[in-house]
PDB file of C-alpha atoms and ligand atoms in Angstrom:
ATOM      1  CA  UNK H   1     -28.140  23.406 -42.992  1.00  0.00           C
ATOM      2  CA  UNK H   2     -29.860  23.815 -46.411  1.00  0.00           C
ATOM      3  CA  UNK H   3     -32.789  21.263 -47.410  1.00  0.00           C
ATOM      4  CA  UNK H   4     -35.401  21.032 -49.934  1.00  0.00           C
ATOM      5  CA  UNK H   5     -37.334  19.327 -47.291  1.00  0.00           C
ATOM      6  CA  UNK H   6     -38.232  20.761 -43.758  1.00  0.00           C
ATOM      7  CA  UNK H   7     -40.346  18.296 -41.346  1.00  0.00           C
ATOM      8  CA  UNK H   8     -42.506  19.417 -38.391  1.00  0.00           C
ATOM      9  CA  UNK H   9     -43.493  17.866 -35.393  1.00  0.00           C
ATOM     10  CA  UNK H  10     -44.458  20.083 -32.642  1.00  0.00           C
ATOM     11  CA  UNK H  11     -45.266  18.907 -28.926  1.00  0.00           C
ATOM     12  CA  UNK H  12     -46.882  20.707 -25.810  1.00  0.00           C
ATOM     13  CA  UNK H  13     -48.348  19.371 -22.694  1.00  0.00           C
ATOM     14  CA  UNK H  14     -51.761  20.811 -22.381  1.00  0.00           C
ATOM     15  CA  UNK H  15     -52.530  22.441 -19.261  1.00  0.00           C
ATOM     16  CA  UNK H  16     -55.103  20.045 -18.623  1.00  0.00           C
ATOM     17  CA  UNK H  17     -53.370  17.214 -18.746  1.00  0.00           C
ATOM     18  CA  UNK H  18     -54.801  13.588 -18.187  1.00  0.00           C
ATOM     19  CA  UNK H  19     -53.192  11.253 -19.782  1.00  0.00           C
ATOM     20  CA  UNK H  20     -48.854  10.236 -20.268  1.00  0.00           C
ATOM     21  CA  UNK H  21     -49.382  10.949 -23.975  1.00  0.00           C
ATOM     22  CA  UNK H  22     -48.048  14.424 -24.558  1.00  0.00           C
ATOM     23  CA  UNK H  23     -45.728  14.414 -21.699  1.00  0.00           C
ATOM     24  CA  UNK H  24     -44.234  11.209 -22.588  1.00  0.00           C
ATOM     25  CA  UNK H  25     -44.847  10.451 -26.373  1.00  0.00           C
ATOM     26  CA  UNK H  26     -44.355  13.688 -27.432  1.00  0.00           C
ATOM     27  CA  UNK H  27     -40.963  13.761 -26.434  1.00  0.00           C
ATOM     28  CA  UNK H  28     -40.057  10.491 -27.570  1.00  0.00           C
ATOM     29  CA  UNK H  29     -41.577  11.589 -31.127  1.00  0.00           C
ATOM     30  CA  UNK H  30     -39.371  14.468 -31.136  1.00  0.00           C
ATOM     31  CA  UNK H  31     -35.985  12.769 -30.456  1.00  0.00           C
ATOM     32  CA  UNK H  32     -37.382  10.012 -32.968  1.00  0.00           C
ATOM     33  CA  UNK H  33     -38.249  12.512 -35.718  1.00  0.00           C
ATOM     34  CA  UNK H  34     -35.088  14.453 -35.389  1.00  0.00           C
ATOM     35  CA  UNK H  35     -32.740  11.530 -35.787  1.00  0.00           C
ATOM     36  CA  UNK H  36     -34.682  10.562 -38.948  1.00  0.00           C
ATOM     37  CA  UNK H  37     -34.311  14.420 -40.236  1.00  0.00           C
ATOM     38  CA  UNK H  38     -30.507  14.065 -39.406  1.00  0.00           C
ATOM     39  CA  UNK H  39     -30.102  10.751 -41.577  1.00  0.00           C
ATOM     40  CA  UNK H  40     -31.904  11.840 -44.577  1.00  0.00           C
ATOM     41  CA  UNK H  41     -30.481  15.528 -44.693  1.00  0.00           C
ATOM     42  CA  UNK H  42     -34.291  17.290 -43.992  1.00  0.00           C
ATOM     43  CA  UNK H  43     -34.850  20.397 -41.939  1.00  0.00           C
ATOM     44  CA  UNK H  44     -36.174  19.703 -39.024  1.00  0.00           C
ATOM     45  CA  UNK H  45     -38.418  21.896 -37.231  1.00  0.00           C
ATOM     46  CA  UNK H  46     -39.914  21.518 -33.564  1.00  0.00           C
ATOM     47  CA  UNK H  47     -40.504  24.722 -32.496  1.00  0.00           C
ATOM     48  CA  UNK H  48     -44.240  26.178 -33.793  1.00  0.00           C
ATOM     49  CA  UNK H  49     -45.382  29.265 -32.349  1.00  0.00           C
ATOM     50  CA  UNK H  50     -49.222  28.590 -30.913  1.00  0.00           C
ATOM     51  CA  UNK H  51     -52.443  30.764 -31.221  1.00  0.00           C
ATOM     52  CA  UNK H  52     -53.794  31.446 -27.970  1.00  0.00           C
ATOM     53  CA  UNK H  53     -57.084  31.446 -29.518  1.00  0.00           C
ATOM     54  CA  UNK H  54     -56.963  28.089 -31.036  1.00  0.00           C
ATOM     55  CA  UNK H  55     -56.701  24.397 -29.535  1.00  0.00           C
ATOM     56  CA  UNK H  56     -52.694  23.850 -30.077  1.00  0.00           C
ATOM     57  CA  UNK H  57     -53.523  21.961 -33.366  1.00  0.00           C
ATOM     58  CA  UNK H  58     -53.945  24.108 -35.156  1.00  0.00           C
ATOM     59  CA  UNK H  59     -51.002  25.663 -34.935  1.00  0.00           C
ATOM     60  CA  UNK H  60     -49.507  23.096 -37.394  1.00  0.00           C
ATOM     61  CA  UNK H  61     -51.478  25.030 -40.220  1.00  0.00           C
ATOM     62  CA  UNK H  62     -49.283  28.385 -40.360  1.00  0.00           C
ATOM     63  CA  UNK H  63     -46.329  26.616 -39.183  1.00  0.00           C
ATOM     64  CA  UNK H  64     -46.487  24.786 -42.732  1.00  0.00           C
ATOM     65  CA  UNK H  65     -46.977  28.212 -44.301  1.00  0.00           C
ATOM     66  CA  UNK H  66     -44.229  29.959 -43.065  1.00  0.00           C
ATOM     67  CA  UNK H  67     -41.708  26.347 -43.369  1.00  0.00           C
ATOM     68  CA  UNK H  68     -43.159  26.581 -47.070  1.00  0.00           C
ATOM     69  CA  UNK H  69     -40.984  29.836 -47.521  1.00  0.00           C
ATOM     70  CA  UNK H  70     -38.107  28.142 -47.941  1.00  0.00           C
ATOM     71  CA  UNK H  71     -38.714  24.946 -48.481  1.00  0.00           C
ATOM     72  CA  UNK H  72     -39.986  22.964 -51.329  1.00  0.00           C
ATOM     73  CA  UNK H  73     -41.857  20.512 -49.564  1.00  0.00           C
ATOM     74  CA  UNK H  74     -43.253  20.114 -46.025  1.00  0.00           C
ATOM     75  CA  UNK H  75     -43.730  17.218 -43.873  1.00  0.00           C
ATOM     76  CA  UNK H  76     -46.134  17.344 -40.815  1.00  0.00           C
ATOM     77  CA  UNK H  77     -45.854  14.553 -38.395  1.00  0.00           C
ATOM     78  CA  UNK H  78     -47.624  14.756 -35.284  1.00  0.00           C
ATOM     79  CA  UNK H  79     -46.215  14.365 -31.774  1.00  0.00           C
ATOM     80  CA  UNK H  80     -47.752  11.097 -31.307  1.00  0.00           C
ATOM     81  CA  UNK H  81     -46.708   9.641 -34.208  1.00  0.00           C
ATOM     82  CA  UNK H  82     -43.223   7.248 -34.204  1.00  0.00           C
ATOM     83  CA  UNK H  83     -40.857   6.613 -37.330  1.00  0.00           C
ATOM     84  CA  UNK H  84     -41.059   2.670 -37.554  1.00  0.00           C
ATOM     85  CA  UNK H  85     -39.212   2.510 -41.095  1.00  0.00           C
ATOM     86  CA  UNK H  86     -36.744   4.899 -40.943  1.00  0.00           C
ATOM     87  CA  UNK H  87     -34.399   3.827 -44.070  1.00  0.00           C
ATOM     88  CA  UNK H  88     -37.322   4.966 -46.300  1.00  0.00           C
ATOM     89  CA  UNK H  89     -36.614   8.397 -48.029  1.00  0.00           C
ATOM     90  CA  UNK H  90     -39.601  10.598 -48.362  1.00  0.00           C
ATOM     91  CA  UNK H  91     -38.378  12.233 -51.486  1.00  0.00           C
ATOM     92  CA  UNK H  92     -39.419   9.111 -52.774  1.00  0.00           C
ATOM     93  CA  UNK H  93     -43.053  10.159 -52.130  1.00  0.00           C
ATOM     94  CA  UNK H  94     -42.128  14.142 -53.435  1.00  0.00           C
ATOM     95  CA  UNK H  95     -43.666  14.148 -57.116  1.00  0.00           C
ATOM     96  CA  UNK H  96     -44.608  17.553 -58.394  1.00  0.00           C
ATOM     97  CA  UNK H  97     -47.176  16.406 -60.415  1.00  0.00           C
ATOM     98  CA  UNK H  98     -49.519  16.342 -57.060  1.00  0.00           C
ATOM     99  CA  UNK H  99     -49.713  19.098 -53.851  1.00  0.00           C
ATOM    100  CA  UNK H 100     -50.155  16.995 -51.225  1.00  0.00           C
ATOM    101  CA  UNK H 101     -48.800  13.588 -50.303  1.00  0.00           C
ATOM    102  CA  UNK H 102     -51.043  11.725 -48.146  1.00  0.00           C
ATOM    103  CA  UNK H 103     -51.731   8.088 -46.366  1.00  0.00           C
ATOM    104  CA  UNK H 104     -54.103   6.366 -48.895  1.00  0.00           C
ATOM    105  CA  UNK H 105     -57.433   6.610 -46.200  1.00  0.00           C
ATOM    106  CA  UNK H 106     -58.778   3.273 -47.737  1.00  0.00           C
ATOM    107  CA  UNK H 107     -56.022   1.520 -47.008  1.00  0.00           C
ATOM    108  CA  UNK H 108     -55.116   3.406 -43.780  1.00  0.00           C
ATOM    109  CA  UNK H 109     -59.373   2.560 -42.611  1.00  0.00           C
ATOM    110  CA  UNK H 110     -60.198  -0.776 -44.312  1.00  0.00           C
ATOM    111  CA  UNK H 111     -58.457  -2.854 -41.699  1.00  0.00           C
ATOM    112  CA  UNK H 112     -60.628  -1.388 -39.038  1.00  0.00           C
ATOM    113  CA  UNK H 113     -63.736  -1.762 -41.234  1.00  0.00           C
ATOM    114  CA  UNK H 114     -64.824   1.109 -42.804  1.00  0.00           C
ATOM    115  CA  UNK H 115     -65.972   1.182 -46.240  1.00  0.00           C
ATOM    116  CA  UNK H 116     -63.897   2.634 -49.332  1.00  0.00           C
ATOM    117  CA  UNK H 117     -67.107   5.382 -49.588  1.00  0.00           C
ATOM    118  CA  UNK H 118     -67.126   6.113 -45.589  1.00  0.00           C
ATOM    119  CA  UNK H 119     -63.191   6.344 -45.966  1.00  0.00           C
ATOM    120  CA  UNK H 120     -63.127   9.063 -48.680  1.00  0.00           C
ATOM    121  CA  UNK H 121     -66.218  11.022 -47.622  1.00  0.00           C
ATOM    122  CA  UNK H 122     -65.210  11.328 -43.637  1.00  0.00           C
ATOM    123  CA  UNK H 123     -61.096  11.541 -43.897  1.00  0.00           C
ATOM    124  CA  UNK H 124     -60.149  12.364 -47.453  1.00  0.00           C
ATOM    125  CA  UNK H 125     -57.027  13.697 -45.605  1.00  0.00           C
ATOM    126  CA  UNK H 126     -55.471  12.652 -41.745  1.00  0.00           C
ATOM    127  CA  UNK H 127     -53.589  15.417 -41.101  1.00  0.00           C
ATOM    128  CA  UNK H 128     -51.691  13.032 -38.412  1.00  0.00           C
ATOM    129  CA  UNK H 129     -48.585  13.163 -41.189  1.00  0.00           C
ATOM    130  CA  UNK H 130     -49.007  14.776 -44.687  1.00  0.00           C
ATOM    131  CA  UNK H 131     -46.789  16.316 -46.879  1.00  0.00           C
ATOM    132  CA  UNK H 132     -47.414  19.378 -48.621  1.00  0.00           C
ATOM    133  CA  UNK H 133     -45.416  21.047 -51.674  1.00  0.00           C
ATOM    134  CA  UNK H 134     -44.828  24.758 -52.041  1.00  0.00           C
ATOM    135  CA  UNK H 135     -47.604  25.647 -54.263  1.00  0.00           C
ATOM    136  CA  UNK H 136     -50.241  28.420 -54.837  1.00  0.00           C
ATOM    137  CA  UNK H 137     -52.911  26.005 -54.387  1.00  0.00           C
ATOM    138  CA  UNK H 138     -51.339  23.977 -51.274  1.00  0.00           C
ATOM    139  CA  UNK H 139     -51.247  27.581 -49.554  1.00  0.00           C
ATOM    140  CA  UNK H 140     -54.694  28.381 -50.583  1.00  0.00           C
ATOM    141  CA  UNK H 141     -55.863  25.252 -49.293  1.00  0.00           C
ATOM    142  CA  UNK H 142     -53.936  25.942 -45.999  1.00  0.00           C
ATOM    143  CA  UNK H 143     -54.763  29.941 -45.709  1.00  0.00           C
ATOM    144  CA  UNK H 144     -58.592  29.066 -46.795  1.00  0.00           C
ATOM    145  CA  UNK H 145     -58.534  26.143 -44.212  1.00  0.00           C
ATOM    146  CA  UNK H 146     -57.216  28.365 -41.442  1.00  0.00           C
ATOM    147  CA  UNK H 147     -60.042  30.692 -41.665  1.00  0.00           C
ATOM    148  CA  UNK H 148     -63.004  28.090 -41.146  1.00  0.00           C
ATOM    149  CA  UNK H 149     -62.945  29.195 -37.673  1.00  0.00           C
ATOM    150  CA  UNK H 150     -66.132  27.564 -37.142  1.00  0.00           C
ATOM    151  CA  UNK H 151     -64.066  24.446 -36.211  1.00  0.00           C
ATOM    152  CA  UNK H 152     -62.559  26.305 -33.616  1.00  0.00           C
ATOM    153  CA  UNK H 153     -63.431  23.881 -30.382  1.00  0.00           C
ATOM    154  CA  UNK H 154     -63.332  25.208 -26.970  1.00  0.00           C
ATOM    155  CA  UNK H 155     -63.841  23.835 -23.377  1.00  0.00           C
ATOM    156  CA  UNK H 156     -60.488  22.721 -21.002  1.00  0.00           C
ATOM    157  CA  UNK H 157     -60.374  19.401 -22.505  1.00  0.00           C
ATOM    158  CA  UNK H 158     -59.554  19.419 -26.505  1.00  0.00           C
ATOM    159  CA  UNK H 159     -62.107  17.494 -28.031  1.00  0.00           C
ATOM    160  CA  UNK H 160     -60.267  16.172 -31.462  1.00  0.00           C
ATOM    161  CA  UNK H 161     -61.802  18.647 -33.480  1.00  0.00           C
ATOM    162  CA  UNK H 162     -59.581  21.051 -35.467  1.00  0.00           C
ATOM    163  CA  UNK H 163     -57.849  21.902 -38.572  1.00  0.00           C
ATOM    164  CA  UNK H 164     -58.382  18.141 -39.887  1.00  0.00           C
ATOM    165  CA  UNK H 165     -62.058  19.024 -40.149  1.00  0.00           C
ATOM    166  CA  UNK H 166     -61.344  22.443 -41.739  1.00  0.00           C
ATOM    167  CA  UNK H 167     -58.707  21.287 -44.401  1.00  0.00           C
ATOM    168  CA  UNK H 168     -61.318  18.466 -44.937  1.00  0.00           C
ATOM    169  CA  UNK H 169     -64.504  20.467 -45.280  1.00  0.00           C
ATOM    170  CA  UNK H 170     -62.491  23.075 -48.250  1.00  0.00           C
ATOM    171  CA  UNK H 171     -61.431  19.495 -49.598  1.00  0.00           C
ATOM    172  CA  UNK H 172     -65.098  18.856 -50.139  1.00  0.00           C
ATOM    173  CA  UNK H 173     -65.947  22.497 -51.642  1.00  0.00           C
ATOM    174  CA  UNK H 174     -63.404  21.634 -54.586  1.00  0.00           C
ATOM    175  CA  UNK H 175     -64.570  18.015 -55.658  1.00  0.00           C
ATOM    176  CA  UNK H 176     -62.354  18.652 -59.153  1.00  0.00           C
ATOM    177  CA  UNK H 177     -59.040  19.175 -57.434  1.00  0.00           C
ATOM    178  CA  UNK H 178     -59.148  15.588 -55.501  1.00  0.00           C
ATOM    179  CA  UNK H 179     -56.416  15.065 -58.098  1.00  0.00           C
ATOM    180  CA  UNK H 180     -54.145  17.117 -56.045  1.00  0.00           C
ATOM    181  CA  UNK H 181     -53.345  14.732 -53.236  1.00  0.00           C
ATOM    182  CA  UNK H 182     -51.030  11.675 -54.390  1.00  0.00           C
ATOM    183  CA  UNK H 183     -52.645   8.597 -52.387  1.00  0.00           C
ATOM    184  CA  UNK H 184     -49.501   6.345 -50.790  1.00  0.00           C
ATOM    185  CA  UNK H 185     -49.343   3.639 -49.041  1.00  0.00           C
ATOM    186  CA  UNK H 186     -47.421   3.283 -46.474  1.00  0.00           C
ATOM    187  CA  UNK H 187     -46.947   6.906 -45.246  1.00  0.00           C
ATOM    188  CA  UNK H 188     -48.723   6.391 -42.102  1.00  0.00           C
ATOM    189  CA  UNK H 189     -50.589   3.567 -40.151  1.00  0.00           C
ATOM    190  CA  UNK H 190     -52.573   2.233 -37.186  1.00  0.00           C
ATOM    191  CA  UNK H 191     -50.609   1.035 -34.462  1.00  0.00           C
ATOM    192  CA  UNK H 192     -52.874  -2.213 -35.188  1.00  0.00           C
ATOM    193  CA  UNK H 193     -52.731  -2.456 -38.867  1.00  0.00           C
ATOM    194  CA  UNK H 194     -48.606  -1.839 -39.093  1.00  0.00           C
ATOM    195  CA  UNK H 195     -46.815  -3.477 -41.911  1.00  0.00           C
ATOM    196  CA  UNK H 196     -43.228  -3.765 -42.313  1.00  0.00           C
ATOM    197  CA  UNK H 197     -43.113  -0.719 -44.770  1.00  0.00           C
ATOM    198  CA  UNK H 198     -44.712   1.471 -42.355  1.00  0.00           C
ATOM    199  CA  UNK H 199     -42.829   4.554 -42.418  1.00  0.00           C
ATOM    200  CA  UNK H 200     -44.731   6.561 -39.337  1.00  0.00           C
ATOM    201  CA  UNK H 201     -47.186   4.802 -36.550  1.00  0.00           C
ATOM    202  CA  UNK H 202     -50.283   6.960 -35.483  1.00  0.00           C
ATOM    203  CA  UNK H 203     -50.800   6.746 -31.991  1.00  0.00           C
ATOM    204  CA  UNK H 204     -54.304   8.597 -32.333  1.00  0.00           C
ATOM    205  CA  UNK H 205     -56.266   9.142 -29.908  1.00  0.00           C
ATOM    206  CA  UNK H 206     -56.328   9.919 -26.283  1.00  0.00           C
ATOM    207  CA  UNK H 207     -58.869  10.125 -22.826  1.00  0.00           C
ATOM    208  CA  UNK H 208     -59.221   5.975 -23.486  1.00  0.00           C
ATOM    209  CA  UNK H 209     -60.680   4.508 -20.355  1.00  0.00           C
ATOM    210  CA  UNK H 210     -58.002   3.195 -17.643  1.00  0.00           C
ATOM    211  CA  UNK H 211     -57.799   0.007 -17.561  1.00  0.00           C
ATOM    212  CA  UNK H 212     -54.268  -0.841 -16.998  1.00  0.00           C
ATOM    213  CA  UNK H 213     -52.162   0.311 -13.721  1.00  0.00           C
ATOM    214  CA  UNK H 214     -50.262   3.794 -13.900  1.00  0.00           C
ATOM    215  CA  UNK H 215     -47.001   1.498 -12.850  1.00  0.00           C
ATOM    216  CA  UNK H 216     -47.202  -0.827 -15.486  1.00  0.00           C
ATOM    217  CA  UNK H 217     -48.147   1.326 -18.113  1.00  0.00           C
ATOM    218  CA  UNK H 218     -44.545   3.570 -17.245  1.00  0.00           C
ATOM    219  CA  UNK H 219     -43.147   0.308 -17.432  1.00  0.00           C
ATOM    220  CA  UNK H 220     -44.148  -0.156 -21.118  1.00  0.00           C
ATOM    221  CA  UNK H 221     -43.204   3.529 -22.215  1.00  0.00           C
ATOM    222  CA  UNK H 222     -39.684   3.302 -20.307  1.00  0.00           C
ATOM    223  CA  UNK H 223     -38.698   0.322 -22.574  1.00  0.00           C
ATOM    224  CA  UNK H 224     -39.651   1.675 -25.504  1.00  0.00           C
ATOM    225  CA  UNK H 225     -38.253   5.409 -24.499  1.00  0.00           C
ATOM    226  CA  UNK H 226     -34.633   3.607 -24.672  1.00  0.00           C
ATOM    227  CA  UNK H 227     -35.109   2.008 -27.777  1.00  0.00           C
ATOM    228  CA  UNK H 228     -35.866   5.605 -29.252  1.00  0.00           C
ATOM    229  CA  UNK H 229     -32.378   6.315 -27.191  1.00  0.00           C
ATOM    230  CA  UNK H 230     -30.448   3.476 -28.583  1.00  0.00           C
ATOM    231  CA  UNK H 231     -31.747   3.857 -31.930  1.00  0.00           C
ATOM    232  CA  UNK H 232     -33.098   0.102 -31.692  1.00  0.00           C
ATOM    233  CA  UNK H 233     -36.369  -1.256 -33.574  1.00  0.00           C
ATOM    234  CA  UNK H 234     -39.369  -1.162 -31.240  1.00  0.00           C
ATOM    235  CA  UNK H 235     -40.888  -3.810 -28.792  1.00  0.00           C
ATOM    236  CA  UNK H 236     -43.433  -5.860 -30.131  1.00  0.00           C
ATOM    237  CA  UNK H 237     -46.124  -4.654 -27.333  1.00  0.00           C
ATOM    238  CA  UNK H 238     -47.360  -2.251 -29.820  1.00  0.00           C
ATOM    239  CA  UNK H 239     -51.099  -2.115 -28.984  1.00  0.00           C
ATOM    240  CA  UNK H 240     -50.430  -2.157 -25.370  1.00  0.00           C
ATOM    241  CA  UNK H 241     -47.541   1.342 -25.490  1.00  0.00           C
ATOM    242  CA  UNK H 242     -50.772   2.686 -27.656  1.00  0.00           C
ATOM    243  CA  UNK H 243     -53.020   2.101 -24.295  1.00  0.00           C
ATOM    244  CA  UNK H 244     -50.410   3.000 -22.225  1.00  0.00           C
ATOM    245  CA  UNK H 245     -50.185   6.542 -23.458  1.00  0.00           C
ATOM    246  CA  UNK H 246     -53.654   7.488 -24.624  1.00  0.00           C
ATOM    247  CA  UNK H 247     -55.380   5.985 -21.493  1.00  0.00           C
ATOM    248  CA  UNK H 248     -56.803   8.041 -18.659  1.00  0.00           C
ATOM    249  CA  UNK H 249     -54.411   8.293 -15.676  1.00  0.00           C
ATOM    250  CA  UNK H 250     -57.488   8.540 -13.390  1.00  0.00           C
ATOM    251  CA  UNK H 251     -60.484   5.999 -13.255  1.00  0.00           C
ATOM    252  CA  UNK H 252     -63.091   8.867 -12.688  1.00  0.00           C
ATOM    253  CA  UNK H 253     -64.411   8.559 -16.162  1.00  0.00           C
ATOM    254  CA  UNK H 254     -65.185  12.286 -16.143  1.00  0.00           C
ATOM    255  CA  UNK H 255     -63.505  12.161 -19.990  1.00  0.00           C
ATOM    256  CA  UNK H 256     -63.542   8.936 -20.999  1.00  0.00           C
ATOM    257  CA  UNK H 257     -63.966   8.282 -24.183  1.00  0.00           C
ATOM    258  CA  UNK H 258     -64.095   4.877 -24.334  1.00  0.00           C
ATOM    259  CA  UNK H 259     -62.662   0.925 -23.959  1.00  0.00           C
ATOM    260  CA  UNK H 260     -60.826  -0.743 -26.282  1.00  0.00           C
ATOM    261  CA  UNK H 261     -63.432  -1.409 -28.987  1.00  0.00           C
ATOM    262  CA  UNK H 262     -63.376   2.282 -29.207  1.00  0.00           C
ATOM    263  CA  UNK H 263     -60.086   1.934 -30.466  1.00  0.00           C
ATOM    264  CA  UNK H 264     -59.926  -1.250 -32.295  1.00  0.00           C
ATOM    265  CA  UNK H 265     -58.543  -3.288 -30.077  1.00  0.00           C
ATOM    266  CA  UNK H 266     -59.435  -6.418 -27.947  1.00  0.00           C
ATOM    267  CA  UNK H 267     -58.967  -6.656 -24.712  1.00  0.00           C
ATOM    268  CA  UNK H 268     -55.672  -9.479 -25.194  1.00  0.00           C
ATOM    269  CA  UNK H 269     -54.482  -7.426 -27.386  1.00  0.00           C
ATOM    270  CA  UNK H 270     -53.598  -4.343 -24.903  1.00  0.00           C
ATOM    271  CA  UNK H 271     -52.329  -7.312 -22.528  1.00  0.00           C
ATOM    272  CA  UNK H 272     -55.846  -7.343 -19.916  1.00  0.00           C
ATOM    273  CA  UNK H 273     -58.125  -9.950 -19.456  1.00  0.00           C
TER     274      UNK H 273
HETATM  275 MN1  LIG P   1     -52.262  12.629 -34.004  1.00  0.00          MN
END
């Protein structure tokens, strides 16, 4: 099938693996993500080969390059990310006046309290979903991003540093092409902050403390792995799935990074007293 649009969402369980998130959300992201490809005629692409070298995301950078080829705009969507609005056609966001389409970050961080300034300066770009056209200076970006390799974490457990930090500190070199990225607003969103026009839900994040019971939390993700199934709108028990797949499956603590005012939440909202 021909498209001028290819979207990419790749998913692999780490081989450290302490949490449900990549071995349940990632699949349910893919089977999500494909249907939405199939009813708006995009590409869709789940198969992204993976540096050895490199924590695994990373490997979204030249899997953008090579989709640009032969296509005349990319979509990245991470694996823990879920289409909420899928009538919405993102051709509607594909203007080639700009190089990058991207969540608006005051928007996407104001909810949660951070300042317009701290918004722009720390996450000019989420590379959680982002679209990029085929361009000489989207490819530059990406080619001059990949080779900041002093972002390259190491250590078992991936720490959340990557290729969002890379992209983001050439961003900062090249203050007079800000122009480039076409602020939207309702690309992307915080499980928290969702609005009806939300197109894709972020479920960032992972290694949050354990604080609900590995039964219960299954419970949560079976319910809301049918509805991807069934092709049915999502529970309402948004901020506890989040929980459910980011927490720890252990209560060790060894890499916890956190309760739920690490992540915005309260502790009713998650469902624990
Ligand atoms: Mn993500």
């Amino acid at each position: 099938m021909r498209s001028d649009i290819a979207l990419i969402t790749f998913n692999t369980v780490p081989r450290v693996n302490l949490t449900l998130k990549y071995e349940r959300l990632g699949p349910m992201a893919i089977e999500n993500h494909r249907w939405y490809c199939e009813h708006h005629g995009y590409n869709f692409i789940d198969e992204v080969p993976v540096n050895p070298d490199r924590p695994a995301s990373w490997a979204k950078v030249p899997a953008i390059l090579r989709a640009l080829e032969d296509h005349r705009w990319v979509v990245w969507a991470d694996s823990d990310t879920l289409v909420f609005n899928t009538s919405f056609d993102l051709r509607n966001f594909c203007d080639a006046r700009f190089d990058v389409v991207a969540q608006c970050p005051v928007a996407y961080l104001q909810p949660l309290g951070w300042t317009t300034e701290h918004s722009l300066e720390a996450m000019r770009l989420n590379t959680g979903v982002f679209m990029v056209r085929n361009s000489r200076w989207s490819r530059d970006l990406l080619e001059t991003s990949y080779a900041q390799k002093q972002f390259i974490s190491s250590g078992e457990v991936w720490n959340g540093i990557g290729e969002q930090e890379a992209i983001l500190e050439v961003l900062r070199q090249y203050p007079e092409d800000f122009h480039r990225i076409h602020y939207v607003q309702n690309l992307q969103s915080h499980p928290k902050c969702r609005s009806q026009d939300d197109i894709f839900v972020h479920f960032y994040g992972n290694h949050a403390r354990h604080r609900i019971p590995e039964s219960e939390c299954l419970e949560v993700i079976q319910r809301w792995e049918q509805c991807v199934r069934q092709r049915r709108d999502f529970p309402d028990d948004i901020a506890r799935f989040h929980w459910s797949c980011i927490q720890n499956k252990s209560q060790d603590g060894h890499f916890d990074r956190g309760g739920p005012e690490r992540f915005f939440y309260s502790q009713s909202e998650i469902g624990i007293t």
